[in-house]
Tab-separated table of C-alpha atoms in Angstrom:
chain	number	residue	atom	x	y	z
L	26	MET	CA	22.688	78.714	35.281
L	27	ALA	CA	24.385	75.408	34.396
L	28	GLU	CA	27.086	74.655	31.894
L	29	ASP	CA	27.341	71.409	29.911
L	30	PRO	CA	30.666	69.801	28.875
L	31	LYS	CA	30.592	71.527	25.473
L	32	GLY	CA	30.386	74.972	27.007
L	33	HIS	CA	26.719	75.679	26.162
L	34	PHE	CA	24.745	77.481	28.865
L	35	TRP	CA	21.155	76.600	29.791
L	36	THR	CA	20.027	80.073	30.759
L	37	THR	CA	16.560	81.074	31.911
L	38	ASP	CA	16.062	82.783	28.555
L	39	ARG	CA	16.839	79.581	26.654
L	40	ILE	CA	14.559	77.501	28.860
L	41	MET	CA	11.694	79.965	28.405
L	42	LYS	CA	12.176	79.960	24.626
L	43	LEU	CA	12.096	76.156	24.658
L	44	ILE	CA	8.896	76.124	26.721
L	45	ILE	CA	7.263	78.738	24.485
L	46	GLY	CA	8.289	76.779	21.384
L	47	LEU	CA	6.798	73.548	22.744
L	48	ALA	CA	3.597	75.319	23.796
L	49	THR	CA	3.304	76.914	20.353
L	50	SER	CA	3.778	73.527	18.674
L	51	VAL	CA	1.094	71.908	20.843
L	52	ALA	CA	-1.312	74.786	20.168
L	53	LEU	CA	-0.626	74.573	16.423
L	54	ILE	CA	-1.294	70.821	16.383
L	55	ALA	CA	-4.540	71.334	18.304
L	56	LEU	CA	-5.614	74.089	15.900
L	57	ILE	CA	-4.901	71.936	12.838
L	58	ARG	CA	-6.865	69.036	14.358
L	59	TYR	CA	-9.796	71.383	15.049
L	60	LEU	CA	-9.737	72.788	11.490
L	61	SER	CA	-8.837	69.495	9.802
L	62	ASP	CA	-12.051	69.294	7.750
L	63	VAL	CA	-11.432	72.766	6.336
L	64	LEU	CA	-7.683	72.419	5.849
L	65	LEU	CA	-7.705	68.921	4.308
L	66	PRO	CA	-8.594	70.087	0.745
L	67	PHE	CA	-5.826	72.705	0.879
L	68	PHE	CA	-3.134	70.325	2.152
L	69	ALA	CA	-4.212	67.654	-0.339
L	70	ALA	CA	-4.078	70.250	-3.122
L	71	CYS	CA	-0.572	71.336	-2.077
L	72	PHE	CA	0.610	67.737	-2.171
L	73	ILE	CA	-1.021	67.074	-5.567
L	74	ALA	CA	0.373	70.322	-6.994
L	75	TYR	CA	3.849	69.386	-5.766
L	76	LEU	CA	3.614	66.000	-7.517
L	77	LEU	CA	2.284	67.557	-10.737
L	78	GLN	CA	4.938	70.262	-10.942
L	79	PRO	CA	7.236	68.284	-13.318
L	80	LEU	CA	4.287	67.762	-15.700
L	81	VAL	CA	3.565	71.499	-15.588
L	82	ASP	CA	7.182	72.204	-16.515
L	83	LEU	CA	6.911	69.718	-19.403
L	84	ASN	CA	3.727	71.329	-20.726
L	85	ARG	CA	5.350	74.730	-20.381
L	86	ARG	CA	8.275	73.643	-22.539
L	87	LEU	CA	5.982	72.001	-25.099
L	88	THR	CA	3.692	75.036	-25.402
L	89	ARG	CA	6.590	77.517	-25.049
L	90	SER	CA	4.378	79.524	-22.740
L	91	LYS	CA	5.849	82.301	-20.620
L	92	GLY	CA	3.153	82.040	-17.947
L	93	LEU	CA	1.923	79.056	-15.966
L	94	ALA	CA	-1.837	79.384	-16.510
L	95	ILE	CA	-2.036	77.428	-19.793
L	96	PRO	CA	0.463	74.697	-18.728
L	97	SER	CA	-1.405	74.268	-15.422
L	98	ILE	CA	-4.785	73.888	-17.154
L	99	LEU	CA	-3.277	71.445	-19.642
L	100	THR	CA	-1.772	69.434	-16.771
L	101	ILE	CA	-5.126	69.080	-15.041
L	102	LEU	CA	-6.764	68.132	-18.346
L	103	ASP	CA	-4.053	65.537	-19.014
L	104	VAL	CA	-4.526	63.892	-15.631
L	105	THR	CA	-8.326	64.040	-15.881
L	106	VAL	CA	-8.348	62.460	-19.345
L	107	LEU	CA	-5.932	59.741	-18.223
L	108	ILE	CA	-8.001	58.819	-15.168
L	109	GLY	CA	-11.239	58.982	-17.185
L	110	ALA	CA	-9.787	56.738	-19.898
L	111	ILE	CA	-8.679	54.148	-17.335
L	112	ILE	CA	-12.132	54.120	-15.723
L	113	TYR	CA	-13.888	53.940	-19.104
L	114	LEU	CA	-11.725	51.112	-20.413
L	115	PHE	CA	-11.584	48.855	-17.381
L	116	THR	CA	-14.836	49.409	-15.446
L	117	PRO	CA	-16.982	47.071	-17.649
L	118	ALA	CA	-14.463	44.235	-17.300
L	119	VAL	CA	-14.226	44.811	-13.542
L	120	ILE	CA	-18.024	44.649	-13.210
L	121	ARG	CA	-18.128	41.380	-15.178
L	122	GLU	CA	-15.451	39.832	-12.983
L	123	LEU	CA	-17.241	41.002	-9.847
L	124	ASP	CA	-20.412	39.376	-11.205
L	125	THR	CA	-18.543	36.108	-11.696
L	126	LEU	CA	-17.110	36.143	-8.179
L	127	GLY	CA	-20.492	37.160	-6.757
L	128	ASP	CA	-22.217	34.235	-8.490
L	129	ILE	CA	-19.668	31.846	-6.994
L	130	ILE	CA	-20.242	33.213	-3.492
L	131	HIS	CA	-24.033	33.047	-3.890
L	132	SER	CA	-23.911	29.476	-5.127
L	133	VAL	CA	-21.785	28.464	-2.154
L	134	THR	CA	-23.721	30.334	0.533
L	135	SER	CA	-27.075	29.144	-0.868
L	136	GLY	CA	-25.998	25.502	-0.662
L	137	GLN	CA	-25.830	24.832	-4.409
L	138	ARG	CA	-22.197	23.853	-3.984
L	139	ASN	CA	-21.102	21.441	-1.281
L	140	LEU	CA	-18.001	22.383	0.668
L	141	PRO	CA	-15.888	20.540	3.223
L	142	PRO	CA	-16.815	21.538	6.800
L	143	GLU	CA	-13.456	23.224	7.404
L	144	TYR	CA	-14.187	25.682	4.572
L	145	THR	CA	-17.448	26.927	6.070
L	146	ALA	CA	-15.940	29.531	8.409
L	147	ILE	CA	-13.652	30.835	5.667
L	148	VAL	CA	-16.533	31.165	3.201
L	149	ASP	CA	-18.660	33.007	5.769
L	150	PHE	CA	-15.801	35.411	6.487
L	151	ILE	CA	-15.194	36.112	2.790
L	152	GLY	CA	-18.904	36.476	2.089
L	153	ARG	CA	-19.201	39.038	4.876
L	154	TYR	CA	-16.114	41.172	4.216
L	155	PHE	CA	-15.270	40.576	0.534
L	156	ASN	CA	-18.714	40.526	-1.055
L	157	PRO	CA	-18.236	41.692	-4.674
L	158	ASP	CA	-21.857	42.921	-4.812
L	159	ASN	CA	-20.944	45.882	-2.603
L	160	LEU	CA	-18.117	46.886	-4.939
L	161	LYS	CA	-20.224	46.312	-8.023
L	162	ALA	CA	-23.009	48.483	-6.586
L	163	MET	CA	-20.616	51.407	-6.254
L	164	LEU	CA	-19.448	50.966	-9.844
L	165	ASP	CA	-22.736	50.490	-11.678
L	166	GLY	CA	-24.822	53.033	-9.761
L	167	THR	CA	-27.170	50.712	-7.833
L	168	HIS	CA	-25.691	52.045	-4.615
L	169	LEU	CA	-27.084	55.457	-5.533
L	170	GLU	CA	-30.542	53.920	-5.999
L	171	THR	CA	-30.291	52.311	-2.562
L	172	VAL	CA	-29.408	55.663	-1.058
L	173	LEU	CA	-32.341	57.357	-2.783
L	174	ASN	CA	-34.746	54.667	-1.504
L	175	LYS	CA	-33.895	55.240	2.141
L	176	GLY	CA	-36.546	57.937	2.400
L	177	THR	CA	-36.045	59.241	5.900
L	178	SER	CA	-32.296	59.735	5.452
L	179	ILE	CA	-32.392	61.125	1.930
L	180	ILE	CA	-31.665	64.687	3.061
L	181	GLU	CA	-28.729	63.642	5.199
L	182	GLU	CA	-27.313	61.377	2.477
L	183	SER	CA	-27.807	64.071	-0.162
L	184	LEU	CA	-26.038	66.673	1.934
L	185	ASP	CA	-23.117	64.320	2.534
L	186	PHE	CA	-22.916	63.595	-1.194
L	187	VAL	CA	-23.048	67.288	-2.121
L	188	LEU	CA	-20.436	68.203	0.496
L	189	SER	CA	-18.125	65.469	-0.796
L	190	ILE	CA	-18.476	66.767	-4.361
L	191	LEU	CA	-17.834	70.329	-3.193
L	192	MET	CA	-14.727	69.232	-1.293
L	193	TRP	CA	-13.290	67.572	-4.417
L	194	LEU	CA	-14.144	70.635	-6.518
L	195	LEU	CA	-12.526	72.888	-3.925
L	196	THR	CA	-9.421	70.691	-3.988
L	197	LEU	CA	-9.326	70.921	-7.786
L	198	ILE	CA	-9.591	74.721	-7.625
L	199	TYR	CA	-6.814	74.824	-5.030
L	200	VAL	CA	-4.612	72.649	-7.254
L	201	LEU	CA	-5.150	74.904	-10.270
L	202	PHE	CA	-4.320	78.151	-8.447
L	203	ILE	CA	-1.356	76.628	-6.609
L	204	LEU	CA	0.082	75.352	-9.891
L	205	ILE	CA	-0.344	78.761	-11.527
L	206	ASP	CA	1.295	80.640	-8.631
L	207	TYR	CA	3.747	77.912	-7.567
L	208	PRO	CA	6.969	79.976	-7.936
L	209	ALA	CA	5.394	83.006	-6.243
L	210	ILE	CA	4.128	80.846	-3.368
L	211	VAL	CA	7.604	79.370	-2.861
L	212	ARG	CA	9.152	82.851	-2.822
L	213	GLY	CA	6.461	84.044	-0.433
L	214	PHE	CA	7.254	81.300	2.071
L	215	LYS	CA	10.914	82.298	1.943
L	216	MET	CA	10.047	85.959	2.610
L	217	ILE	CA	8.102	84.999	5.743
L	218	ILE	CA	11.365	84.003	7.450
L	219	PRO	CA	13.106	86.911	9.256
L	220	HIS	CA	16.097	88.200	7.340
L	221	ARG	CA	18.739	87.186	9.879
L	222	PHE	CA	17.467	83.581	9.928
L	223	ARG	CA	16.643	83.392	6.214
L	224	LYS	CA	19.936	81.996	4.887
L	225	PRO	CA	20.276	79.052	7.326
L	226	ALA	CA	16.530	78.342	7.129
L	227	ILE	CA	16.614	78.296	3.311
L	228	ASN	CA	19.599	75.921	3.446
L	229	VAL	CA	17.594	73.541	5.631
L	230	VAL	CA	14.504	73.834	3.415
L	231	HIS	CA	16.656	73.198	0.338
L	232	GLN	CA	17.954	69.964	1.848
L	233	VAL	CA	14.393	68.940	2.694
L	234	GLU	CA	13.288	69.730	-0.868
L	235	VAL	CA	16.094	67.613	-2.324
L	236	SER	CA	15.173	64.716	-0.049
L	237	MET	CA	11.466	65.009	-0.866
L	238	ASN	CA	12.139	65.213	-4.602
L	239	HIS	CA	14.375	62.188	-4.286
L	240	TYR	CA	11.705	60.187	-2.501
L	241	PHE	CA	8.290	61.281	-3.786
L	242	ARG	CA	9.076	61.771	-7.468
L	243	GLY	CA	11.577	58.949	-7.626
L	244	GLN	CA	9.352	56.546	-5.726
L	245	GLY	CA	6.413	57.693	-7.852
L	246	LYS	CA	8.215	56.545	-10.996
L	247	VAL	CA	9.027	53.213	-9.368
L	248	ALA	CA	5.403	52.818	-8.222
L	249	LEU	CA	4.154	53.498	-11.757
L	250	CYS	CA	6.463	50.822	-13.151
L	251	ALA	CA	5.377	48.433	-10.396
L	252	ALA	CA	1.695	49.000	-11.258
L	253	VAL	CA	2.397	48.183	-14.909
L	254	PHE	CA	4.306	45.011	-14.008
L	255	TYR	CA	1.679	43.769	-11.550
L	256	CYS	CA	-1.240	44.545	-13.878
L	257	THR	CA	0.538	42.695	-16.686
L	258	GLY	CA	1.484	39.746	-14.476
L	259	PHE	CA	-1.966	39.330	-12.941
L	260	SER	CA	-3.562	39.573	-16.404
L	261	ILE	CA	-1.210	36.914	-17.823
L	262	ILE	CA	-2.058	34.386	-15.091
L	263	GLY	CA	-5.786	35.116	-15.503
L	264	LEU	CA	-6.459	36.475	-12.005
L	265	PRO	CA	-9.891	38.112	-11.657
L	266	LEU	CA	-9.734	41.867	-10.991
L	267	ALA	CA	-6.160	41.890	-12.301
L	268	ILE	CA	-6.121	45.585	-13.267
L	269	PRO	CA	-7.601	47.006	-10.012
L	270	MET	CA	-5.318	44.822	-7.901
L	271	GLY	CA	-2.266	45.799	-9.955
L	272	ILE	CA	-3.099	49.501	-9.604
L	273	LEU	CA	-3.652	49.035	-5.860
L	274	VAL	CA	-0.231	47.412	-5.486
L	275	GLY	CA	1.341	50.312	-7.401
L	276	VAL	CA	-0.338	52.935	-5.195
L	277	LEU	CA	0.706	51.173	-1.993
L	278	TYR	CA	4.233	50.924	-3.386
L	279	MET	CA	4.646	54.590	-2.400
L	280	ILE	CA	4.834	53.428	1.247
L	281	PRO	CA	7.631	50.925	1.929
L	282	TYR	CA	6.444	47.318	2.328
L	283	PHE	CA	2.745	48.278	2.189
L	284	GLN	CA	2.362	46.526	-1.150
L	285	TYR	CA	2.451	43.194	0.658
L	286	ILE	CA	-0.833	44.037	2.382
L	287	THR	CA	-2.504	43.239	-0.944
L	288	LEU	CA	-1.614	39.566	-0.440
L	289	ILE	CA	-4.731	39.349	1.770
L	290	PRO	CA	-7.290	40.382	-0.893
L	291	ILE	CA	-5.294	38.454	-3.508
L	292	ALA	CA	-5.594	35.292	-1.402
L	293	ALA	CA	-9.323	35.958	-0.932
L	294	ILE	CA	-9.845	36.361	-4.695
L	295	CYS	CA	-7.885	33.175	-5.420
L	296	PHE	CA	-9.940	31.267	-2.844
L	297	ILE	CA	-13.275	32.501	-4.216
L	298	TYR	CA	-12.133	31.746	-7.757
L	299	SER	CA	-11.127	28.216	-6.740
L	300	LEU	CA	-14.624	27.590	-5.341
L	301	GLY	CA	-15.981	27.838	-8.873
L	302	GLY	CA	-14.020	24.752	-9.901
L	303	GLU	CA	-12.089	26.531	-12.665
L	304	ALA	CA	-8.824	26.593	-10.703
L	305	MET	CA	-7.283	25.232	-7.522
L	306	PHE	CA	-6.360	27.570	-4.713
L	307	LEU	CA	-2.720	26.600	-4.146
L	308	PRO	CA	-1.627	26.664	-7.822
L	309	GLU	CA	-3.491	29.955	-8.373
L	310	MET	CA	-1.971	31.509	-5.279
L	311	GLY	CA	1.430	30.187	-6.304
L	312	LYS	CA	1.186	31.959	-9.651
L	313	CYS	CA	0.295	35.191	-7.851
L	314	LEU	CA	3.311	34.803	-5.562
L	315	LEU	CA	5.446	34.279	-8.663
L	316	VAL	CA	4.142	37.588	-10.047
L	317	TYR	CA	5.068	39.266	-6.756
L	318	ALA	CA	8.552	37.716	-6.798
L	319	VAL	CA	9.313	38.663	-10.419
L	320	SER	CA	7.824	42.170	-10.250
L	321	GLN	CA	9.413	42.904	-6.888
L	322	GLY	CA	12.791	41.662	-8.101
L	323	ILE	CA	12.678	43.869	-11.202
L	324	CYS	CA	11.573	46.922	-9.203
L	325	ASP	CA	14.036	46.458	-6.329
L	326	TYR	CA	17.152	45.405	-8.218
L	327	ILE	CA	16.800	47.127	-11.599
L	328	ILE	CA	14.370	50.066	-11.553
L	329	THR	CA	14.902	51.450	-8.024
L	330	PRO	CA	18.728	51.653	-8.249
L	331	HIS	CA	18.466	53.249	-11.703
L	332	VAL	CA	15.791	55.811	-10.749
L	333	MET	CA	16.664	56.633	-7.151
L	334	GLY	CA	20.323	55.658	-6.851
L	335	ARG	CA	21.817	53.380	-4.268
L	336	GLU	CA	20.553	55.421	-1.326
L	337	MET	CA	16.897	56.329	-0.911
L	338	GLY	CA	17.671	59.202	1.445
L	339	LEU	CA	14.896	58.154	3.847
L	340	ASN	CA	15.024	55.022	5.953
L	341	PRO	CA	11.929	52.833	5.340
L	342	ALA	CA	11.495	52.222	9.077
L	343	MET	CA	11.537	55.976	9.729
L	344	ILE	CA	9.012	56.511	6.936
L	345	LEU	CA	6.578	54.062	8.559
L	346	LEU	CA	7.160	55.576	12.005
L	347	ALA	CA	6.644	59.121	10.664
L	348	LEU	CA	3.388	58.170	8.933
L	349	THR	CA	2.138	56.452	12.092
L	350	VAL	CA	3.044	59.259	14.508
L	351	TRP	CA	1.913	62.199	12.377
L	352	GLY	CA	-1.198	60.303	11.295
L	353	SER	CA	-2.117	59.762	14.950
L	354	LEU	CA	-1.558	63.445	15.713
L	355	LEU	CA	-3.266	65.085	12.723
L	356	GLY	CA	-5.124	62.337	10.845
L	357	ILE	CA	-4.966	62.466	7.050
L	358	ILE	CA	-3.319	65.906	7.127
L	359	GLY	CA	-0.598	64.442	9.334
L	360	MET	CA	0.052	61.649	6.849
L	361	ILE	CA	0.358	64.215	4.041
L	362	ILE	CA	2.910	66.347	5.885
L	363	ALA	CA	4.605	63.450	7.734
L	364	LEU	CA	7.646	63.022	5.505
L	365	PRO	CA	8.394	66.726	4.872
L	366	ALA	CA	7.983	67.565	8.565
L	367	THR	CA	10.107	64.620	9.717
L	368	THR	CA	12.831	65.396	7.192
L	369	LEU	CA	12.797	69.038	8.288
L	370	ILE	CA	13.231	68.033	11.934
L	371	PHE	CA	16.078	65.614	11.189
L	372	THR	CA	17.821	68.108	8.908
L	373	TYR	CA	17.613	70.853	11.510
L	374	TYR	CA	18.816	68.488	14.227
L	375	THR	CA	21.759	67.259	12.148
L	376	ARG	CA	22.797	70.712	10.974
L	377	TYR	CA	22.394	72.787	14.133
L	378	ILE	CA	22.248	70.451	17.143
L	379	SER	CA	24.191	67.218	16.646
L	380	GLU	CA	26.757	69.058	14.499
L	381	PRO	CA	26.575	72.672	15.759
L	382	ALA	CA	28.221	75.453	13.807
L	383	PRO	CA	31.784	76.314	14.892
L	384	ARG	CA	32.416	79.412	16.962
L	385	GLU	CA	33.410	82.685	15.398
L	386	GLY	CA	36.976	82.894	14.163
L	387	THR	CA	37.350	79.205	13.329
L	388	PRO	CA	38.433	78.203	9.800
L	389	ALA	CA	35.279	76.150	9.200
L	390	GLU	CA	33.002	79.151	9.652
L	391	ASN	CA	32.720	79.937	5.966
L	392	ASP	CA	32.474	76.379	4.652
L	393	ASP	CA	28.898	76.818	3.465
L	394	GLU	CA	29.390	80.249	1.959
């Protein structure tokens, strides 16, 4: 056996435990990948239930209920009504704006409008990948008619549709039961840990929970504010599809720097809108960039420091790397568990490897007690 400068011994027992641990991790990843279709609703439900937990606590205080069944049902109803109201209020306007953009594209591609030669390739690209008719079909139900008219593939399409509905219903059921039994589930996970490892493991999990609360719930509040600012800004400048694009920016705000990806569809919308002759591309795009600058400045320098403090707790570069690596390993499930798993690994490494506990008899032994 060999001894390192710090006095730790790499014994055969330690090496075998390391090999067994790595083999177990690889087998677990392979098993999750194999069962990903079955496990995805459960993992998604756990993530949704975690995000909705503060709303459950609020409903519990408002109803003064001792149990969690009524607050959990009210939470799901609140979220469902909110999403339904947003769809009901804004879908007609979105369809009208998609009609307008679609008419502009049709008039250009059919030759009714003359364009400079250098615009031809751009128009063909936009017409192929940003055709509003495809989006409009999904919103007004014509896509369903197209599916029903396929004839030979109706059974396959119907089964896919039914399975998708069942998956969402299963996720909803998971969310409800997880919300109702949330405290018991948390206690159950703690009891799984062997007694002699329970205290240090719970300390690590507590640090992970604090970091996750700091990021997910704090960043969720910032993303909600960002969505409001972007929706308002895009509506003020008269951008078509202002509400959907503002909501999209807010959702992507949960991942650092991903909100800037929306500059591509924003530029495409501005270009299509300018083809109609009602606006010029550069001034329209400039107004959109002004909305980005103002909204981003308010979120970064006013809201984020107030909501999340000066330190986010998670480095943005590490967040992107974690999402990429875990997403490659486990797909959507990996992206859901990426940040908790990465934080758990870093916390364990910092607490027990890079800063190992002092030996017995040292004064620092009882610092955490």
